[in-house]
Tab-separated table of C-alpha atoms and ligand atoms in Angstrom:
chain	number	residue	atom	x	y	z
D	1	MET	CA	-49.814	-4.812	-86.182
D	2	LYS	CA	-51.263	-3.701	-89.487
D	3	LEU	CA	-48.040	-4.677	-91.340
D	4	LEU	CA	-48.818	-8.274	-90.446
D	5	GLU	CA	-52.495	-8.133	-91.430
D	6	PRO	CA	-53.661	-9.630	-94.709
D	7	ILE	CA	-54.546	-7.644	-97.796
D	8	LYS	CA	-56.518	-8.818	-100.811
D	9	VAL	CA	-55.877	-7.606	-104.335
D	10	LYS	CA	-58.339	-9.006	-106.880
D	11	ASP	CA	-58.504	-12.729	-106.028
D	12	THR	CA	-55.093	-12.867	-104.386
D	13	GLU	CA	-54.853	-12.671	-100.619
D	14	PHE	CA	-51.449	-11.785	-99.197
D	15	LYS	CA	-51.173	-13.037	-95.624
D	16	ASN	CA	-49.345	-9.866	-94.604
D	17	ARG	CA	-48.086	-6.612	-96.091
D	18	VAL	CA	-44.385	-7.417	-96.185
D	19	MET	CA	-42.969	-7.632	-99.709
D	20	MET	CA	-39.474	-8.839	-100.402
D	21	SER	CA	-38.131	-6.191	-102.758
D	22	PRO	CA	-36.772	-7.377	-106.109
D	23	MET	CA	-33.003	-7.713	-105.808
D	24	CYS	CA	-30.627	-8.958	-108.502
D	25	MET	CA	-28.512	-11.743	-107.105
D	26	TYR	CA	-26.154	-11.953	-110.115
D	27	SER	CA	-26.080	-15.685	-109.516
D	28	VAL	CA	-26.873	-17.309	-112.832
D	29	GLU	CA	-24.011	-19.726	-113.392
D	30	LYS	CA	-23.770	-20.241	-117.146
D	31	GLN	CA	-24.846	-16.851	-118.491
D	32	ASP	CA	-28.002	-18.600	-119.724
D	33	GLY	CA	-30.611	-16.873	-117.546
D	34	VAL	CA	-31.514	-20.140	-115.805
D	35	ALA	CA	-32.360	-20.092	-112.082
D	36	THR	CA	-29.978	-22.084	-109.890
D	37	ASP	CA	-30.065	-23.843	-106.513
D	38	PHE	CA	-28.998	-20.560	-104.959
D	39	HIS	CA	-32.145	-18.819	-106.231
D	40	TYR	CA	-34.313	-21.669	-104.943
D	41	VAL	CA	-32.823	-21.584	-101.445
D	42	HIS	CA	-32.725	-17.778	-101.335
D	43	TYR	CA	-36.394	-17.237	-102.184
D	44	VAL	CA	-37.831	-20.234	-100.373
D	45	THR	CA	-35.976	-19.199	-97.202
D	46	ARG	CA	-37.839	-15.865	-97.201
D	47	ALA	CA	-41.143	-17.707	-97.699
D	48	ILE	CA	-40.374	-19.898	-94.686
D	49	GLY	CA	-39.482	-16.642	-92.910
D	50	GLY	CA	-43.102	-15.524	-93.183
D	51	VAL	CA	-42.820	-12.914	-95.933
D	52	GLY	CA	-46.283	-12.466	-97.490
D	53	TYR	CA	-45.177	-11.391	-100.937
D	54	ILE	CA	-41.932	-12.179	-102.717
D	55	MET	CA	-40.866	-10.304	-105.826
D	56	LEU	CA	-38.305	-12.135	-107.878
D	57	GLU	CA	-35.357	-10.052	-109.006
D	58	SER	CA	-35.126	-8.263	-112.342
D	59	THR	CA	-35.611	-10.986	-114.945
D	60	ALA	CA	-34.743	-10.109	-118.511
D	61	VAL	CA	-37.126	-10.475	-121.441
D	62	LEU	CA	-34.212	-10.626	-123.910
D	63	PRO	CA	-30.503	-11.484	-123.540
D	64	ASN	CA	-29.349	-7.917	-124.300
D	65	GLY	CA	-31.928	-6.637	-121.795
D	66	ARG	CA	-30.000	-8.150	-118.903
D	67	ILE	CA	-28.318	-5.814	-116.462
D	68	SER	CA	-25.449	-8.308	-116.300
D	69	TYR	CA	-24.644	-11.699	-117.806
D	70	GLU	CA	-25.532	-13.261	-114.448
D	71	ASP	CA	-29.175	-12.085	-114.508
D	72	LEU	CA	-32.183	-14.367	-114.618
D	73	GLY	CA	-34.073	-14.566	-117.884
D	74	LEU	CA	-37.496	-15.352	-119.279
D	75	TRP	CA	-36.646	-15.177	-122.962
D	76	ASP	CA	-36.718	-18.930	-123.519
D	77	ASP	CA	-39.052	-21.769	-122.549
D	78	LYS	CA	-36.144	-23.493	-120.791
D	79	HIS	CA	-36.398	-20.853	-118.058
D	80	VAL	CA	-39.858	-21.971	-116.954
D	81	ALA	CA	-39.206	-25.248	-115.101
D	82	PRO	CA	-36.579	-24.003	-112.588
D	83	LEU	CA	-38.725	-20.942	-111.854
D	84	LYS	CA	-41.801	-23.127	-111.390
D	85	LYS	CA	-39.916	-25.118	-108.790
D	86	ILE	CA	-39.276	-21.913	-106.829
D	87	VAL	CA	-42.874	-20.728	-107.248
D	88	ASP	CA	-44.346	-24.047	-106.090
D	89	ALA	CA	-42.163	-24.165	-102.972
D	90	VAL	CA	-42.857	-20.516	-102.096
D	91	HIS	CA	-46.596	-21.245	-102.384
D	92	LYS	CA	-46.205	-24.306	-100.188
D	93	TYR	CA	-44.872	-22.074	-97.407
D	94	GLY	CA	-47.789	-19.643	-97.694
D	95	ALA	CA	-46.328	-16.718	-99.623
D	96	LYS	CA	-47.385	-15.222	-102.927
D	97	ILE	CA	-44.766	-14.575	-105.567
D	98	GLY	CA	-44.325	-12.306	-108.563
D	99	VAL	CA	-41.568	-11.786	-111.078
D	100	GLN	CA	-40.119	-8.466	-112.109
D	101	ILE	CA	-39.754	-8.552	-115.886
D	102	SER	CA	-37.388	-6.048	-117.353
D	103	HIS	CA	-35.216	-4.736	-120.133
D	104	ALA	CA	-32.192	-2.730	-119.061
D	105	GLY	CA	-31.798	-0.792	-122.316
D	106	ARG	CA	-28.719	1.427	-122.210
D	107	LYS	CA	-27.916	0.319	-118.648
D	108	SER	CA	-27.256	-3.247	-119.772
D	109	ARG	CA	-23.681	-4.411	-119.236
D	110	THR	CA	-24.024	-6.995	-122.023
D	111	ASP	CA	-23.264	-6.223	-125.677
D	112	ASN	CA	-25.305	-4.907	-128.648
D	113	ILE	CA	-27.281	-2.701	-126.325
D	114	VAL	CA	-30.308	-0.627	-127.355
D	115	SER	CA	-32.270	2.298	-125.970
D	116	SER	CA	-34.725	5.109	-126.644
D	117	THR	CA	-31.632	7.218	-127.287
D	118	ASP	CA	-28.109	6.849	-128.638
D	119	VAL	CA	-26.579	8.606	-125.642
D	120	PRO	CA	-24.758	6.255	-123.247
D	121	PHE	CA	-25.691	6.069	-119.559
D	122	SER	CA	-22.179	7.137	-118.548
D	123	ASP	CA	-18.667	7.162	-119.985
D	124	LYS	CA	-18.230	3.656	-118.555
D	125	ASN	CA	-21.170	2.235	-120.524
D	126	LEU	CA	-21.429	1.202	-124.159
D	127	THR	CA	-23.180	3.501	-126.618
D	128	PRO	CA	-26.644	2.072	-127.290
D	129	LYS	CA	-28.256	1.737	-130.692
D	130	MET	CA	-31.356	3.918	-130.833
D	131	LEU	CA	-34.324	1.615	-131.354
D	132	ASP	CA	-36.400	1.932	-134.518
D	133	GLU	CA	-40.026	0.838	-134.742
D	134	GLU	CA	-39.113	-2.702	-135.698
D	135	GLY	CA	-36.748	-3.037	-132.726
D	136	ILE	CA	-39.409	-1.665	-130.411
D	137	LYS	CA	-41.930	-4.185	-131.730
D	138	GLU	CA	-39.528	-7.041	-131.033
D	139	ILE	CA	-39.092	-5.916	-127.412
D	140	VAL	CA	-42.835	-5.468	-126.885
D	141	LYS	CA	-43.366	-9.034	-128.173
D	142	ALA	CA	-40.620	-10.297	-125.842
D	143	PHE	CA	-42.441	-8.803	-122.851
D	144	GLY	CA	-45.550	-10.712	-123.926
D	145	GLN	CA	-43.690	-14.001	-124.270
D	146	ALA	CA	-42.013	-13.475	-120.895
D	147	ALA	CA	-45.484	-12.910	-119.420
D	148	ARG	CA	-46.708	-16.161	-120.953
D	149	ARG	CA	-43.778	-18.031	-119.416
D	150	ALA	CA	-44.316	-16.298	-116.056
D	151	ASN	CA	-47.873	-17.576	-116.092
D	152	GLU	CA	-46.713	-21.082	-117.010
D	153	ALA	CA	-44.322	-20.968	-114.052
D	154	GLY	CA	-47.303	-20.154	-111.816
D	155	PHE	CA	-46.415	-16.621	-110.702
D	156	ASP	CA	-49.222	-14.701	-108.984
D	157	SER	CA	-48.115	-11.402	-110.420
D	158	ILE	CA	-45.904	-9.638	-112.891
D	159	GLU	CA	-44.072	-6.468	-112.033
D	160	LEU	CA	-43.007	-4.390	-115.025
D	161	HIS	CA	-39.694	-2.748	-114.226
D	162	GLY	CA	-40.515	0.847	-115.043
D	163	ALA	CA	-38.069	2.291	-112.488
D	164	HIS	CA	-34.365	3.037	-112.028
D	165	GLY	CA	-33.739	4.352	-115.533
D	166	TYR	CA	-34.138	0.999	-117.303
D	167	LEU	CA	-35.674	0.768	-120.769
D	168	ILE	CA	-39.303	1.597	-119.894
D	169	ALA	CA	-38.068	4.595	-117.876
D	170	GLN	CA	-35.696	5.538	-120.726
D	171	PHE	CA	-38.746	5.968	-122.956
D	172	ILE	CA	-40.893	7.646	-120.299
D	173	SER	CA	-38.351	10.197	-119.041
D	174	ASP	CA	-37.530	13.424	-120.866
D	175	VAL	CA	-33.952	12.964	-119.631
D	176	THR	CA	-33.509	10.054	-122.059
D	177	ASN	CA	-36.195	10.554	-124.674
D	178	GLN	CA	-35.574	13.259	-127.263
D	179	ARG	CA	-37.173	11.275	-130.060
D	180	THR	CA	-39.093	12.858	-132.888
D	181	ASP	CA	-41.177	9.830	-133.895
D	182	LYS	CA	-44.420	8.626	-132.283
D	183	TYR	CA	-42.452	7.166	-129.362
D	184	LYS	CA	-41.561	10.711	-128.273
D	185	ASP	CA	-44.499	10.051	-125.964
D	186	GLY	CA	-42.885	7.221	-123.994
D	187	THR	CA	-46.223	6.138	-122.551
D	188	LEU	CA	-46.946	4.610	-125.975
D	189	PHE	CA	-44.106	2.108	-125.441
D	190	LEU	CA	-45.440	1.305	-121.978
D	191	LYS	CA	-49.004	0.983	-123.283
D	192	GLU	CA	-47.894	-1.469	-125.974
D	193	ILE	CA	-46.031	-3.534	-123.376
D	194	ILE	CA	-49.008	-3.603	-121.006
D	195	ASP	CA	-51.401	-4.609	-123.778
D	196	GLU	CA	-49.069	-7.340	-125.018
D	197	VAL	CA	-48.488	-8.683	-121.493
D	198	LEU	CA	-52.229	-8.829	-120.860
D	199	LEU	CA	-52.680	-10.995	-123.958
D	200	TYR	CA	-50.686	-13.701	-122.172
D	201	PHE	CA	-51.043	-13.061	-118.439
D	202	PRO	CA	-54.520	-13.803	-117.042
D	203	LYS	CA	-56.609	-10.791	-116.008
D	204	GLU	CA	-57.439	-12.525	-112.698
D	205	LYS	CA	-53.780	-12.313	-111.729
D	206	ILE	CA	-51.979	-9.123	-110.707
D	207	LEU	CA	-50.176	-6.725	-113.000
D	208	GLN	CA	-48.022	-4.210	-111.186
D	209	ILE	CA	-45.397	-1.695	-112.132
D	210	ARG	CA	-42.341	-0.384	-110.338
D	211	VAL	CA	-41.697	3.294	-110.936
D	212	SER	CA	-39.114	5.850	-109.901
D	213	GLY	CA	-41.474	8.318	-108.259
D	214	TYR	CA	-38.774	10.931	-108.459
D	215	GLU	CA	-35.738	11.093	-110.755
D	216	TYR	CA	-33.771	13.848	-109.001
D	217	HIS	CA	-33.370	15.833	-112.235
D	218	ASP	CA	-35.066	18.965	-113.622
D	219	LEU	CA	-36.265	17.096	-116.716
D	220	GLY	CA	-37.005	13.896	-114.826
D	221	MET	CA	-40.175	12.275	-113.587
D	222	THR	CA	-42.027	13.499	-110.506
D	223	PRO	CA	-44.647	11.560	-108.527
D	224	TYR	CA	-47.310	13.740	-110.169
D	225	ASP	CA	-46.029	12.830	-113.661
D	226	TRP	CA	-46.179	9.132	-112.837
D	227	ALA	CA	-49.603	9.482	-111.214
D	228	SER	CA	-51.056	11.027	-114.347
D	229	ILE	CA	-49.613	8.223	-116.506
D	230	LEU	CA	-50.854	5.551	-114.105
D	231	ASN	CA	-54.314	7.081	-114.102
D	232	THR	CA	-54.534	6.251	-117.805
D	233	PHE	CA	-53.770	2.580	-117.044
D	234	LYS	CA	-55.947	2.134	-113.973
D	235	ASP	CA	-58.133	-0.493	-115.602
D	236	LYS	CA	-55.038	-2.591	-116.391
D	237	ILE	CA	-52.581	-2.071	-113.538
D	238	ASP	CA	-53.451	-3.269	-110.044
D	239	ILE	CA	-50.464	-2.278	-107.901
D	240	VAL	CA	-47.750	0.352	-108.054
D	241	ASN	CA	-44.391	-0.160	-106.349
D	242	VAL	CA	-42.684	3.164	-105.726
D	243	SER	CA	-38.925	3.577	-105.762
D	244	SER	CA	-36.805	6.475	-107.070
D	245	GLY	CA	-33.741	7.503	-109.056
D	246	GLY	CA	-31.545	5.651	-111.539
D	247	ILE	CA	-32.051	7.621	-114.733
D	248	LEU	CA	-28.523	9.089	-114.461
D	249	PRO	CA	-25.520	7.961	-112.421
D	250	THR	CA	-25.985	10.783	-109.907
D	251	PRO	CA	-25.796	9.743	-106.253
D	252	VAL	CA	-28.944	10.066	-104.165
D	253	LYS	CA	-29.012	11.189	-100.556
D	254	ASP	CA	-30.933	8.431	-98.846
D	255	TYR	CA	-32.165	7.989	-95.311
D	256	PRO	CA	-34.843	5.813	-93.690
D	257	GLY	CA	-38.129	6.326	-95.495
D	258	TYR	CA	-36.689	8.823	-98.025
D	259	GLN	CA	-38.953	7.556	-100.814
D	260	LEU	CA	-42.182	7.391	-98.845
D	261	PRO	CA	-43.333	10.933	-99.796
D	262	TYR	CA	-43.385	9.815	-103.466
D	263	ALA	CA	-45.440	6.735	-102.608
D	264	LYS	CA	-47.893	8.892	-100.672
D	265	ILE	CA	-48.461	11.284	-103.581
D	266	ILE	CA	-48.886	8.455	-106.090
D	267	LYS	CA	-51.334	6.642	-103.825
D	268	GLU	CA	-53.334	9.812	-103.201
D	269	GLU	CA	-53.435	10.764	-106.873
D	270	THR	CA	-54.243	7.314	-108.278
D	271	GLY	CA	-55.951	5.351	-105.522
D	272	LEU	CA	-53.933	2.310	-106.651
D	273	VAL	CA	-52.746	-0.281	-104.149
D	274	THR	CA	-49.314	1.145	-103.348
D	275	ILE	CA	-46.137	-0.496	-102.094
D	276	GLY	CA	-43.490	1.781	-100.625
D	277	GLY	CA	-40.152	1.432	-98.919
D	278	GLY	CA	-36.459	2.191	-99.087
D	279	GLN	CA	-33.980	1.988	-96.240
D	280	ILE	CA	-36.588	0.594	-93.863
D	281	ASP	CA	-34.677	-1.170	-91.144
D	282	ASP	CA	-37.226	-0.653	-88.383
D	283	PRO	CA	-40.551	-2.306	-89.283
D	284	LEU	CA	-42.300	0.340	-87.146
D	285	LEU	CA	-41.495	2.878	-89.848
D	286	ALA	CA	-43.389	0.696	-92.338
D	287	GLU	CA	-46.193	0.230	-89.811
D	288	ALA	CA	-46.571	4.001	-89.364
D	289	ALA	CA	-46.601	4.608	-93.126
D	290	ILE	CA	-49.310	1.987	-93.619
D	291	LEU	CA	-51.389	3.325	-90.730
D	292	ASP	CA	-51.210	6.934	-91.900
D	293	GLY	CA	-52.287	5.975	-95.424
D	294	THR	CA	-48.968	6.606	-97.192
D	295	MET	CA	-49.019	3.078	-98.625
D	296	ASP	CA	-50.746	-0.296	-98.390
D	297	MET	CA	-47.749	-2.621	-98.249
D	298	ALA	CA	-44.043	-2.216	-97.491
D	299	TYR	CA	-41.064	-3.550	-99.347
D	300	PHE	CA	-37.952	-4.667	-97.557
D	301	GLY	CA	-34.752	-5.264	-99.503
D	302	ARG	CA	-31.483	-5.266	-97.641
D	303	LYS	CA	-33.146	-6.003	-94.314
D	304	LEU	CA	-34.304	-9.337	-95.712
D	305	LEU	CA	-30.817	-10.077	-97.003
D	306	LYS	CA	-29.433	-9.699	-93.493
D	307	GLU	CA	-32.408	-10.923	-91.503
D	308	PRO	CA	-34.564	-13.364	-93.486
D	309	TYR	CA	-36.490	-14.204	-90.313
D	310	PHE	CA	-37.103	-10.682	-88.954
D	311	ILE	CA	-40.863	-11.255	-89.009
D	312	PHE	CA	-40.533	-13.759	-86.165
D	313	GLN	CA	-38.980	-11.042	-84.021
D	314	LEU	CA	-42.212	-9.069	-84.456
D	315	ASP	CA	-44.428	-12.011	-83.538
D	316	ASP	CA	-42.975	-15.388	-82.656
D	317	GLN	CA	-46.431	-16.954	-82.854
D	318	LEU	CA	-45.776	-16.860	-86.601
D	319	LEU	CA	-42.898	-19.322	-86.359
D	320	PRO	CA	-43.481	-22.343	-88.589
D	321	LYS	CA	-44.317	-25.560	-86.773
D	322	GLN	CA	-40.791	-26.903	-87.148
D	323	TYR	CA	-39.375	-23.906	-85.266
D	324	THR	CA	-41.912	-23.473	-82.456
D	325	ARG	CA	-39.422	-24.400	-79.740
D	326	ALA	CA	-37.789	-21.019	-80.388
D	327	ARG	CA	-40.915	-19.265	-79.047
D	328	GLY	CA	-40.337	-16.968	-76.100
D	329	LEU	CA	-36.590	-16.644	-76.647
D	330	ILE	CA	-35.522	-13.031	-76.521
D	331	SER	CA	-33.642	-12.485	-79.772
D	332	LYS	CA	-32.286	-8.959	-79.376
U	401	LIG	C1	-28.394	-6.313	-104.154
U	401	LIG	C2	-29.520	-5.462	-104.659
U	401	LIG	C3	-30.075	-5.745	-105.886
U	401	LIG	C4	-31.156	-4.995	-106.365
U	401	LIG	N1	-31.773	-5.350	-107.536
U	401	LIG	C5	-32.934	-4.761	-107.882
U	401	LIG	C6	-33.740	-5.291	-108.930
U	401	LIG	O1	-33.440	-6.330	-109.518
U	401	LIG	N2	-34.873	-4.618	-109.252
U	401	LIG	C7	-35.273	-3.492	-108.580
U	401	LIG	O2	-36.313	-2.919	-108.908
U	401	LIG	N3	-34.552	-3.009	-107.552
U	401	LIG	C8	-33.427	-3.617	-107.172
U	401	LIG	N4	-32.750	-3.190	-106.060
U	401	LIG	C9	-33.353	-2.132	-105.238
U	401	LIG	C10	-34.198	-2.768	-104.120
U	401	LIG	O3	-35.313	-3.460	-104.634
U	401	LIG	C11	-34.714	-1.705	-103.126
U	401	LIG	O4	-35.567	-0.819	-103.773
U	401	LIG	C12	-33.561	-0.927	-102.509
U	401	LIG	O5	-32.545	-1.795	-102.038
U	401	LIG	C13	-34.062	-0.062	-101.344
U	401	LIG	O6	-34.728	-0.859	-100.393
U	401	LIG	P1	-33.969	-1.365	-99.056
U	401	LIG	O7	-33.403	-0.132	-98.413
U	401	LIG	O8	-35.084	-1.971	-98.232
U	401	LIG	O9	-32.919	-2.314	-99.448
U	401	LIG	C14	-31.649	-3.912	-105.593
U	401	LIG	C15	-31.040	-3.595	-104.373
U	401	LIG	C16	-30.008	-4.380	-103.885
U	401	LIG	C17	-29.433	-4.052	-102.541
């Protein structure tokens, strides 16, 4: 099946088109951003399970950019060694691995939070301080330093978290950007981040971005809005990962494949390598969307939490050598 065929992006060959979606595990033990044994076992298990591409969960570039105090971080050099251990083991089992670097802005549940705006996310969240130019510069620099550390840890790619109403999205979206300064155009913030990241992350590696292809709001982003922004960065960004929602705490009606139409439009309009997904429980849905040109790769989130070895149910010839005696067993 095409889902299990390799795909090459720049110099990186993914052995199949299954990406483990970034998922916060809220499992840092000392509120210090340092990866733990849990993270090692969790990610390496999916590599042994045959996943071609693993995306590490949202990893904060600054302490007040964490979604929660239990998030991973890349704001200090001490974060590199435990992440490198994960990266090396994931590579050993044949998968590629990226890290999603992020700043949660007004959605952070830490303290001293900042944003493009001084309007809180909801009445349960703190009121953010509206960033001035100096504060913006500090965050842009932090993205660059996180990128340097990601490279030192050996990651194959960086995913900028531009989705789900976090800080990049807060600048990009008209729902959360009513500024009057030069950052009224939120793409400037994104451009500065991309340029800073590329000072420290080698051009041969992959830079990708996760976007909310649709924000479910009249003022919010549409797939066409994102496509036109991405078209201005096509010489810098290699892959787009399409999700949706998150700019406001409004519930979204989801169903299997509900975000795939946004991925399709973004792929058609940009020609970028596109990863789509959302509520994909049946891998045949991902297979169909790859075959019909909606996307190039599929992300699986919750399915991989429940079934880290689902790939072997698609083809038990892929079982690692230690597990070959399971071949031929009917598993469902
Ligand atoms: C426990 C959990 C944590 C998540 N954390 C992140 C995250 O860190 N970054 C992100 O972009 N999306 C995050 N998401 C969203 C997933 O990456 C994915 O887009 C979403 O779960 C839909 O895909 P699925 O239906 O295959 O799970 C998270 C989802 C779950 C269930």
